[in-house]
Short mmCIF file of C-alpha atoms in Angstrom, two decimals:
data_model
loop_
_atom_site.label_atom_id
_atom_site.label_comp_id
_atom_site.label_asym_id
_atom_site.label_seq_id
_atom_site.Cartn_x
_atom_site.Cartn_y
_atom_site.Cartn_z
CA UNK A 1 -9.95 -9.16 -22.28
CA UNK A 2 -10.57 -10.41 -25.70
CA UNK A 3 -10.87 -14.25 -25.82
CA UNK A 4 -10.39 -16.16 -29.02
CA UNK A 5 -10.91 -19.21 -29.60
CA UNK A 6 -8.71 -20.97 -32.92
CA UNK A 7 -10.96 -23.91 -33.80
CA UNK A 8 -11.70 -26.25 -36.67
CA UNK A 9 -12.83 -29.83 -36.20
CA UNK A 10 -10.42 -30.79 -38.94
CA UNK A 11 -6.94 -32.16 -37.35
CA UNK A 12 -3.81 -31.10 -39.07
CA UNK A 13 -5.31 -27.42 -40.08
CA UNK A 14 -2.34 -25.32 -38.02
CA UNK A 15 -4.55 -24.76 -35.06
CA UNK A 16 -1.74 -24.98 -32.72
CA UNK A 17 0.19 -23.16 -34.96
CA UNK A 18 -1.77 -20.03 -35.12
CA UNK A 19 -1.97 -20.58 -31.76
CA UNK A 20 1.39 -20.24 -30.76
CA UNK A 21 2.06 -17.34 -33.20
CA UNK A 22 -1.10 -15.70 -32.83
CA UNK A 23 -0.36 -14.92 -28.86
CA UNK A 24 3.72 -14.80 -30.10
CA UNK A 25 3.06 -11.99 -32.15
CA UNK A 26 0.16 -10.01 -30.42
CA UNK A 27 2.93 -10.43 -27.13
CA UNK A 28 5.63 -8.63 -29.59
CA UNK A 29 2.86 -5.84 -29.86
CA UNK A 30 3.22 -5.21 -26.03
CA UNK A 31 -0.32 -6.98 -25.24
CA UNK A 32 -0.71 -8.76 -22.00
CA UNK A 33 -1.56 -12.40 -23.45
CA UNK A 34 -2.78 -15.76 -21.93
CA UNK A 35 -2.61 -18.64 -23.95
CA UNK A 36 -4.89 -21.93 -22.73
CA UNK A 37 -4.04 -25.30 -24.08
CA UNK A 38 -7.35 -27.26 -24.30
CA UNK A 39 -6.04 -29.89 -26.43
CA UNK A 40 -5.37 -32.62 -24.77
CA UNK A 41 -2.50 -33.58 -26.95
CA UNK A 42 -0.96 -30.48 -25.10
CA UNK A 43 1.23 -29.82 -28.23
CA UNK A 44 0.91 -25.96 -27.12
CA UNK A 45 2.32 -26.80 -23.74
CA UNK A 46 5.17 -28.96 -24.61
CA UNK A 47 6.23 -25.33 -26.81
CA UNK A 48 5.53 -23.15 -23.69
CA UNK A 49 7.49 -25.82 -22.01
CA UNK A 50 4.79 -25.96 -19.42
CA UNK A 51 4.99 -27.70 -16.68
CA UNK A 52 2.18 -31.08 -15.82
CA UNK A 53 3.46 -33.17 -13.30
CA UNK A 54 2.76 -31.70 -9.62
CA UNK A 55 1.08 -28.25 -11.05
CA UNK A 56 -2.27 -27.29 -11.73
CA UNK A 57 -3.14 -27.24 -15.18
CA UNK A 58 -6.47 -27.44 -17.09
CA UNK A 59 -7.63 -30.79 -15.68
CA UNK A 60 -7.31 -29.48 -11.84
CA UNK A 61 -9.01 -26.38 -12.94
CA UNK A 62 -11.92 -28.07 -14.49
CA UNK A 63 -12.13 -30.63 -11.47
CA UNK A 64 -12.56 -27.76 -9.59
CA UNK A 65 -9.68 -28.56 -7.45
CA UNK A 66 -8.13 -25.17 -8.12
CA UNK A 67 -8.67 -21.67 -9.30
CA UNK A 68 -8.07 -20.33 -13.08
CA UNK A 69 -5.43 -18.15 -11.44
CA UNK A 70 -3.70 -21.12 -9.83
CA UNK A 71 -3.71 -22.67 -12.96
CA UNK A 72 -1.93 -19.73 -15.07
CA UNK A 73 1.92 -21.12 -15.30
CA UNK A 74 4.55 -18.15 -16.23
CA UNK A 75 6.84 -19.69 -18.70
CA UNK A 76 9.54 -18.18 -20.35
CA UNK A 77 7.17 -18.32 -23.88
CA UNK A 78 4.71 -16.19 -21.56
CA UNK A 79 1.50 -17.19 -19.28
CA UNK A 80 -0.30 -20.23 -20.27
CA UNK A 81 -2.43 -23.23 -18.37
CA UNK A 82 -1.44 -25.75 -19.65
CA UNK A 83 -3.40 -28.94 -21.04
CA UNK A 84 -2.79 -32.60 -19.71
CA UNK A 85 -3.05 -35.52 -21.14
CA UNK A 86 -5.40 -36.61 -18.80
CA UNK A 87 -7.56 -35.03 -20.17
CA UNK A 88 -8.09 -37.16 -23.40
CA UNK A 89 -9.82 -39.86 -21.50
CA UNK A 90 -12.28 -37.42 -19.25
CA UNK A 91 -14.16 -35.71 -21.86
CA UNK A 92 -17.74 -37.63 -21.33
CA UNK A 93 -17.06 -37.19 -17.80
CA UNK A 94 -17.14 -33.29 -18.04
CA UNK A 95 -19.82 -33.35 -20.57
CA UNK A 96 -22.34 -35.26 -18.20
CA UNK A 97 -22.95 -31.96 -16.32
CA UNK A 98 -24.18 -28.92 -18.59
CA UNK A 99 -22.97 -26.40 -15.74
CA UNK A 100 -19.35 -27.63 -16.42
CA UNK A 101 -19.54 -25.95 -20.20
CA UNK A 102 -19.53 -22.43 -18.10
CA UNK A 103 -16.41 -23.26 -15.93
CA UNK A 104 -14.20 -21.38 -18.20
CA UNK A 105 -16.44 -18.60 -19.24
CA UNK A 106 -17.09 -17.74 -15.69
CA UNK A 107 -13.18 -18.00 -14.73
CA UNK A 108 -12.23 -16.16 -17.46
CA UNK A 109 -14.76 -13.14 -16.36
CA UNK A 110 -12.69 -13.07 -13.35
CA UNK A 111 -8.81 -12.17 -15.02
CA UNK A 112 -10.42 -10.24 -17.09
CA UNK A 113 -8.57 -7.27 -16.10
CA UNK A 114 -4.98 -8.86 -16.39
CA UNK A 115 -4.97 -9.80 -19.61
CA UNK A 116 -5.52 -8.24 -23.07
CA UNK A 117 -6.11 -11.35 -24.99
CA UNK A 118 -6.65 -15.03 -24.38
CA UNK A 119 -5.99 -17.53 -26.89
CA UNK A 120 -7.25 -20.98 -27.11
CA UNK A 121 -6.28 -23.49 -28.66
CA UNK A 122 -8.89 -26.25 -28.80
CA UNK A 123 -8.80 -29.73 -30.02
CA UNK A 124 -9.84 -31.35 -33.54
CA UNK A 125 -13.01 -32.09 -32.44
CA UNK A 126 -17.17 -30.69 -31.41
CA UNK A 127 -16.63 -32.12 -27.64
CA UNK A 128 -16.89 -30.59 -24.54
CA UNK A 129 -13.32 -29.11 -24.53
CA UNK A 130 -14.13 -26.86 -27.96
CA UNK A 131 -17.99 -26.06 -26.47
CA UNK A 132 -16.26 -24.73 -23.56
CA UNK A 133 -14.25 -22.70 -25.54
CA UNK A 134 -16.75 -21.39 -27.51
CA UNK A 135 -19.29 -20.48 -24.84
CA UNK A 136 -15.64 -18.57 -23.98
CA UNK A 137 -14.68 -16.56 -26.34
CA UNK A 138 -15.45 -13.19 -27.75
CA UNK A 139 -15.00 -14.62 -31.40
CA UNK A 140 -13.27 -17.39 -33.18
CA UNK A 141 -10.91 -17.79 -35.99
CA UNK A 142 -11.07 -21.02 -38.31
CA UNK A 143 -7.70 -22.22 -39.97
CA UNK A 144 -8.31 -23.88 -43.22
CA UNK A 145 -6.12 -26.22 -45.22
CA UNK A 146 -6.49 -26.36 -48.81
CA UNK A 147 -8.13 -30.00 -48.51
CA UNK A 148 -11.05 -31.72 -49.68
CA UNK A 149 -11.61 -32.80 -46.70
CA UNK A 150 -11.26 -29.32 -44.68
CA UNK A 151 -13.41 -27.92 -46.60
CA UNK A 152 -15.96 -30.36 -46.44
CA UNK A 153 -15.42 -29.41 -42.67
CA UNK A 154 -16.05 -25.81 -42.52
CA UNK A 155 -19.88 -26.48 -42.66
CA UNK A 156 -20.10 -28.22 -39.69
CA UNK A 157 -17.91 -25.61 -37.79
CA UNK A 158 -19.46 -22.91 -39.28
CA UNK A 159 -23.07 -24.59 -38.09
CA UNK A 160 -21.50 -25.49 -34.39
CA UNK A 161 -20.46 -21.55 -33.95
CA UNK A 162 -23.79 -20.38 -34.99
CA UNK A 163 -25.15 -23.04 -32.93
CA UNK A 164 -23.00 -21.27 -29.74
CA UNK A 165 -24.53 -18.19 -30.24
CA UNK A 166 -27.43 -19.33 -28.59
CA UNK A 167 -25.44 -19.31 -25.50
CA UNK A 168 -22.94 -16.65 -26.48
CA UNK A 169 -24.63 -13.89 -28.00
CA UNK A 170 -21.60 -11.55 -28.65
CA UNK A 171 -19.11 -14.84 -30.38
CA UNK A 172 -18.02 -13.76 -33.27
CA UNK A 173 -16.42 -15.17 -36.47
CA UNK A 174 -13.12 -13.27 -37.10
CA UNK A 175 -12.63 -14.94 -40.21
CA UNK A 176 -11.24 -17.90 -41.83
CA UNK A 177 -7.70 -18.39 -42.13
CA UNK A 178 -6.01 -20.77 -45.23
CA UNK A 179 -2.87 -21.91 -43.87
CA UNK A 180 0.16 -24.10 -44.92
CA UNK A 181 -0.86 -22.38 -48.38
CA UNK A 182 1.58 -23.17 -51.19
CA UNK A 183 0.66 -20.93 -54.10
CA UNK A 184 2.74 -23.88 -56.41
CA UNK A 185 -0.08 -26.42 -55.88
CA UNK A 186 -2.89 -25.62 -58.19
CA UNK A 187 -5.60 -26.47 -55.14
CA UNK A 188 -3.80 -24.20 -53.01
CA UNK A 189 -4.43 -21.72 -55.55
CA UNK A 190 -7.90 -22.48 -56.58
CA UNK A 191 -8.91 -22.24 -52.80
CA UNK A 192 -7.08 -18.98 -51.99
CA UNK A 193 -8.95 -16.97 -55.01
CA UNK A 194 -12.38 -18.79 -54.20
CA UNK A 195 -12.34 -18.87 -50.77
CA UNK A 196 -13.56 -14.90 -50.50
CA UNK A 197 -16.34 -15.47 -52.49
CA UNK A 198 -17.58 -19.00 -50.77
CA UNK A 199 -17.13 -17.05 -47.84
CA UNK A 200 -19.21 -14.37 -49.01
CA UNK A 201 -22.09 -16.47 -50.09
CA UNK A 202 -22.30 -18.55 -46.98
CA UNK A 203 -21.81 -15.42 -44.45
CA UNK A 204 -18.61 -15.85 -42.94
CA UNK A 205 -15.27 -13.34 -43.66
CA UNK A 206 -12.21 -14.47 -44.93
CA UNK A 207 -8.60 -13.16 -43.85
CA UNK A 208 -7.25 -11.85 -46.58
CA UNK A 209 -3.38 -12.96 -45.24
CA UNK A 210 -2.97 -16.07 -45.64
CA UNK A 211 -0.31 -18.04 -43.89
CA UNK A 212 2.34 -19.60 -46.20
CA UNK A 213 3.78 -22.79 -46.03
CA UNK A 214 7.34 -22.35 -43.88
CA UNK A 215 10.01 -24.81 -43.01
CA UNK A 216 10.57 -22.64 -39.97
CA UNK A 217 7.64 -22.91 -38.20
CA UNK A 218 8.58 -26.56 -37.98
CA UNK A 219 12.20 -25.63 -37.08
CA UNK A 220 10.67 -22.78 -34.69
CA UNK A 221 8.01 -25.89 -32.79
CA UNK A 222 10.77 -28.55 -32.73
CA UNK A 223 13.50 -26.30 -31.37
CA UNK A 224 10.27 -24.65 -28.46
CA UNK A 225 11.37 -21.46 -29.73
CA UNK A 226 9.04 -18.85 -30.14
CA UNK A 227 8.76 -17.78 -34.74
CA UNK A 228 9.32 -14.03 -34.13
CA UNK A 229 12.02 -14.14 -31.79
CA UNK A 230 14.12 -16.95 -33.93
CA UNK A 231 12.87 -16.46 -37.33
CA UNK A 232 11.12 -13.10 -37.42
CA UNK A 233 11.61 -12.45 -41.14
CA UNK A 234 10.39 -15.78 -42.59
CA UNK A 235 7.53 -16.29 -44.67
CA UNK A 236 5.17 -17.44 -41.54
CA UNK A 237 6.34 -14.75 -39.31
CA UNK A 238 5.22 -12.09 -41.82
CA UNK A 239 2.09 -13.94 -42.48
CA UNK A 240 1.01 -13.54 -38.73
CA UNK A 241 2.16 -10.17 -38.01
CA UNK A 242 0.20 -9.51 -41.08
CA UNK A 243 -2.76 -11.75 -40.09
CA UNK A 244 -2.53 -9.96 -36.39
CA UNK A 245 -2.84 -6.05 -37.95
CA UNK A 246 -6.37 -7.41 -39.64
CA UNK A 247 -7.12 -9.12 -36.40
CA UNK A 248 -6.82 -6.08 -34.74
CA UNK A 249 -9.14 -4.05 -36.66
CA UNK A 250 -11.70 -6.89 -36.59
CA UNK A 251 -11.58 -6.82 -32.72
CA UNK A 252 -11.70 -2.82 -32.66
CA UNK A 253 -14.78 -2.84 -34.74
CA UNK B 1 -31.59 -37.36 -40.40
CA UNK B 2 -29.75 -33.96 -41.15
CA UNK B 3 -32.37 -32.19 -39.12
CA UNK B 4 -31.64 -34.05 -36.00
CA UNK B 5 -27.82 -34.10 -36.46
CA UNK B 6 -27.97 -30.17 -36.34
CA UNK B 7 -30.34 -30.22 -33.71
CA UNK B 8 -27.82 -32.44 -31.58
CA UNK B 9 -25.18 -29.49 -31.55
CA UNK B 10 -27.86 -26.69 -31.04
CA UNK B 11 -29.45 -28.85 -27.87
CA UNK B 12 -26.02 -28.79 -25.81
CA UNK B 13 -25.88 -24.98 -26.44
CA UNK B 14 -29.65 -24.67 -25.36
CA UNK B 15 -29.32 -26.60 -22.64
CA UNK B 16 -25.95 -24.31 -21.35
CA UNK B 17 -27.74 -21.59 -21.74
CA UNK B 18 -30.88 -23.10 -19.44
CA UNK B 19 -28.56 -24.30 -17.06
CA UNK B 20 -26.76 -20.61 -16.80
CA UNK B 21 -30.46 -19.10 -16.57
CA UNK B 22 -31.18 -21.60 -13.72
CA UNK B 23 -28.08 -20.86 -12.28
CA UNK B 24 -28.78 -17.17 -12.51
CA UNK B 25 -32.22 -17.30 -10.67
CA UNK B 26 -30.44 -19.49 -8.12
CA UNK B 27 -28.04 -17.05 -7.36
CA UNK B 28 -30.94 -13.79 -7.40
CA UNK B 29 -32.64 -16.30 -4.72
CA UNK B 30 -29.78 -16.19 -2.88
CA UNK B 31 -28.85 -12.64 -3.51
CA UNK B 32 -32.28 -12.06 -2.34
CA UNK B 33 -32.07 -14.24 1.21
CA UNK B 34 -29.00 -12.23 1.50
CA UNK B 35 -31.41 -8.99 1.24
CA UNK B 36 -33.01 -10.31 4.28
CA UNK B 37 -30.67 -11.25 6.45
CA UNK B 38 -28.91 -7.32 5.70
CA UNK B 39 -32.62 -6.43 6.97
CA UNK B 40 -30.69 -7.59 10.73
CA UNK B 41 -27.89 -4.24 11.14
CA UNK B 42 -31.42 -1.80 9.29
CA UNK B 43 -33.02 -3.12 12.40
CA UNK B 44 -30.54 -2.94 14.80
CA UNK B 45 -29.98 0.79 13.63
CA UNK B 46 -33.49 1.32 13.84
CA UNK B 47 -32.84 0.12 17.48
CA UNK B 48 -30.19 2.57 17.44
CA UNK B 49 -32.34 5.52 16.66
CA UNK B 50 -34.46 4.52 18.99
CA UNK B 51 -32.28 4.25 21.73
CA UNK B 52 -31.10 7.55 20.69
CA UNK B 53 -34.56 8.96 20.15
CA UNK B 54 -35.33 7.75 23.98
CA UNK B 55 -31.96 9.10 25.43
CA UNK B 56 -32.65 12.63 23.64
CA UNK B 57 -36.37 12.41 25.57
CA UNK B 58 -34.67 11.46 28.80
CA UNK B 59 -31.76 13.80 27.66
CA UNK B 60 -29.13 11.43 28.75
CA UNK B 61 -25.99 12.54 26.53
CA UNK B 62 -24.10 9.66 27.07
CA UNK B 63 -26.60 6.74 25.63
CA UNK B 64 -26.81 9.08 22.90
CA UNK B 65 -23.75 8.50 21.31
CA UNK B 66 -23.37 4.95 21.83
CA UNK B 67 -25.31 2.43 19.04
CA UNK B 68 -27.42 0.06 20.95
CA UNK B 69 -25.67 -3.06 21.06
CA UNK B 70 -22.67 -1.44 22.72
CA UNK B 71 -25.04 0.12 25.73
CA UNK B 72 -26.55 -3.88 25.58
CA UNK B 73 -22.83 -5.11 26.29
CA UNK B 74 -22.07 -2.12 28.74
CA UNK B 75 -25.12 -3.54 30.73
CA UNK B 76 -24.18 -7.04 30.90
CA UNK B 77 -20.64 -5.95 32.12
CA UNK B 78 -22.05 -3.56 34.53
CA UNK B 79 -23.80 -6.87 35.82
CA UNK B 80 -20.76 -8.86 36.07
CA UNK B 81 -18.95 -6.13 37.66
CA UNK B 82 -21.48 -5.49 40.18
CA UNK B 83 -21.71 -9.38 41.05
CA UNK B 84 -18.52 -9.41 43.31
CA UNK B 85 -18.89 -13.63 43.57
CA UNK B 86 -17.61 -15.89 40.31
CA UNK B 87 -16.58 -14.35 37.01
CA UNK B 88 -20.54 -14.49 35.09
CA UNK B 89 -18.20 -13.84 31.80
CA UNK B 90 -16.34 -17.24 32.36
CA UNK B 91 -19.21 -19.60 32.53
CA UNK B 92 -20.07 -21.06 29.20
CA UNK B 93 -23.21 -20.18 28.76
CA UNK B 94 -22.29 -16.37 29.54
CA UNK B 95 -19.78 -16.06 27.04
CA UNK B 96 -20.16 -13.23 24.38
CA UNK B 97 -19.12 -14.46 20.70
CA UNK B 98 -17.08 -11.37 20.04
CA UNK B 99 -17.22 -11.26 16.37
CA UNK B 100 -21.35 -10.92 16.58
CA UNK B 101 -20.58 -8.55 18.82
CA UNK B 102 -18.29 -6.74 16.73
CA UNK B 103 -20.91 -6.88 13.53
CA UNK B 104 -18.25 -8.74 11.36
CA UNK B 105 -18.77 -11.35 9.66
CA UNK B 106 -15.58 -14.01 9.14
CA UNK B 107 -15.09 -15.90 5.81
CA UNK B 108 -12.99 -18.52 5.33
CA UNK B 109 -12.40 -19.07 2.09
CA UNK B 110 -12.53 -23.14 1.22
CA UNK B 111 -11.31 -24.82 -1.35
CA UNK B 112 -11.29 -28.19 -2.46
CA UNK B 113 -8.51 -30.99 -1.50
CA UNK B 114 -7.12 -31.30 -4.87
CA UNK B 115 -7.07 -35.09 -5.41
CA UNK B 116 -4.29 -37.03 -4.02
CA UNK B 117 -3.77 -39.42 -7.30
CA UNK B 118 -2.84 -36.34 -8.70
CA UNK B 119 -1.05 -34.77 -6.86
CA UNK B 120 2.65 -35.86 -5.20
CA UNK B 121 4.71 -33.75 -2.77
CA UNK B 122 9.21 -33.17 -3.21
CA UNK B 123 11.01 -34.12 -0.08
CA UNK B 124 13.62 -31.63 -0.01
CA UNK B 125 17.48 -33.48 -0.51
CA UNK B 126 17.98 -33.54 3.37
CA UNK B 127 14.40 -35.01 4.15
CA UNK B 128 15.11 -37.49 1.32
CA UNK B 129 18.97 -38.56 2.87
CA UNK B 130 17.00 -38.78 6.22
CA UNK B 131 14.31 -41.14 4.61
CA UNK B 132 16.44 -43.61 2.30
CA UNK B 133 18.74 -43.94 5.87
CA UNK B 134 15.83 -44.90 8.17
CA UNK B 135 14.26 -47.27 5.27
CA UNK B 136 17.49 -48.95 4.95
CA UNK B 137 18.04 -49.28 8.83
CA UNK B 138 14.56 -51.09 8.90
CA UNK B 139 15.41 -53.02 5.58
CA UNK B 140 11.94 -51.62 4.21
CA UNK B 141 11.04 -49.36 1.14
CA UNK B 142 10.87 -45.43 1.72
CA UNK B 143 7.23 -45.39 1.11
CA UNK B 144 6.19 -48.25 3.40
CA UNK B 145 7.92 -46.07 5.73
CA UNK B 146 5.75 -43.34 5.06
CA UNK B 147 3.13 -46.30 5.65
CA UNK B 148 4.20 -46.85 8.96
CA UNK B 149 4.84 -43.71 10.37
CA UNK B 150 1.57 -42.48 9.33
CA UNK B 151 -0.30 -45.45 9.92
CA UNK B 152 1.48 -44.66 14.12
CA UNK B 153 0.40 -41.04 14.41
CA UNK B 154 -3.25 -42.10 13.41
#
């Protein structure tokens, strides 16, 4: 199982978005895919429709109080545990005890045979929930807006997955991904053609798809819809299928 | 300043990865008491082969092909059976533990209460009907009800 981790510090950078399409897509491909919603505004849950109330999702799994595998909900978006928003206020609590940062690698270990990929989604910020996921994961992939402030980020992340390595020998950085690009704004533009060669100079690889701005994505999230089933031929859907044929090569390297 | 902010992020993932090595030893320490107590069925087919090695010398066929333990339990019922007064296997301090006997070892797997301010339970519709009837015959809510049932069978 190949476990990838979609993280960026930066809030409002498509996380959940790439997320969603990202396991979407690579499930169109006929890959066995588990998607796990450590964001404890659960915005990848509510899509999956996943249940919280009287089920075991993330929070009962990291309490202990139940196995990964009795966490895994089958929804009709595909298998997912799903994040609660209990989880917002608990973060320090987990973090107090360095064994909990393995909980998920371990469990993980464990399905590894029923699943091709795992996905997480992690939440806009270096807590325990996206240290988990790194210690996690077999690599990572960064969404980028074309913002000051984004990019001003990708530094810090950049330093935090290093930083992992220490732990997690074999993470990787798939690449950076610009998304919500909109070749009519000039920054848009000016990050898209420079973005190979920062990338270049600070040793990190850059997707070379990047993921338009699309009105149905939004359409696709407030409908709980999955993109390639609804809208399979819009700009976002190509993106991704594109994004997911250069993923693919990265992980069979 | 910038030193010590990097360091911050590096020092969790050093101190996973310590944890994971102590957890690692911890669990070779235990792998290795394990080792030990596996040591127990080496020796008891060492006792086997010795057994066997005596019966060959004494070329008694049948103690041959039974393992020790068996021939130990075969001698204890031979015992009872020859002691035509009260049943020896009865008395408490007689009885075999079957599953030592057996060489199995029994795991029950455990797992932890999930926490009950989490979790809540669905009355199925004919439960519920049953419920809201009784708690309105008593003039009481449904859960302190549930109260005072439980709060009886304790």
């Amino acid at each position: 199982m190949i476990t990838i981790s979609i993280a960026n510090q930066k809030g409002g950078v498509a996380k959940t978005t790439t997320a969603l399409c990202l396991a979407n897509g690579l499930q169109e491909c006929g890959y066995k895919v588990l998607v796990i919603d450590m964001d404890p505004q659960c915005n990848t849950s509510s899509t999956y429709r996943a249940i919280q109330e009287n089920t075991a999702t993330l929070y009962d799994f990291l309490h202990e109080d139940c196995t990964i595998e009795e966490a895994i909900q089958t929804t009709e978006s595909g298998d997912i545990i799903s994040g609660d928003s209990n989880l917002a206020g608990i973060e320090g609590e987990f973090a107090a005890h360095i064994k909990n940062y393995s909980l998920l690698r371990k469990a993980l270990k464990t399905i590894d045979d029923k699943y091709d990929f795992a996905i997480i989604d992690t939440p806009p910020n270096i807590g325990f929930y996206m240290t988990s996921a790194l210690v996690a994961s077999s690599g990572v992939i960064v969404p980028l807006k074309a913002e000051k402030f984004a990019i001003d980020g990708l530094a810090q992340i950049m330093a935090n997955i290093n930083d992992a390595k220490d732990v997690n020998p074999d993470l990787q950085i798939y690449g950076v991904l610009l998304t919500v690009y909109d070749k009519r704004t000039a920054l848009d533009t000016v990050v898209h053609d420079q973005l190979p060669e920062i990338g270049k100079e600070r040793g990190f690889k850059v997707f070379k798809t990047s993921i338009r701005t699309c009105q149905q994505i939004k359409e696709a999230q407030s409908r709980q819809v999955r993109l390639f089933d609804e809208y399979p031929n819009c700009n976002a859907a190509i993106d991704y299928a594109n994004l997911i044929k250069e993923l693919l090569e990265e992980v069979k390297k | 300043m910038k030193a010590n902010s990097k360091n911050r992020s590096g020092n969790i993932f050093e101190s996973i990865r310590k944890e994971e090595e102590k957890e690692e030893k911890e669990e070779k320490a235990k792998n290795n008491q394990v080792d030990t107590s596996i040591k127990k069925p080496q020796q008891v087919n060492m006792a086997t082969k010795k057994t066997e090695t005596l019966a060959k010398n004494t070329n008694n066929a049948e103690t041959q092909e039974k393992p020790a333990k068996t021939t130990k339990t075969e001698k204890f019922a031979e015992t009872v059976s020859n002691n035509s007064g009260d049943n020896y296997l009865n008395m408490p301090e007689n009885k075999v533990d079957s599953s030592v006997n057996n060489g199995l070892l029994y795991i029950t797997p455990t797992r932890k209460k999930t926490r009950s301010h989490r979790k809540g339970f669905l009355l199925s519709d004919l439960a519920l009907n049953n419920l809201q009837k009784e708690a309105a015959k008593y003039e009481i809510s449904e859960n302190e009800l549930i109260n005072q049932i439980l709060e009886k069978m304790i």
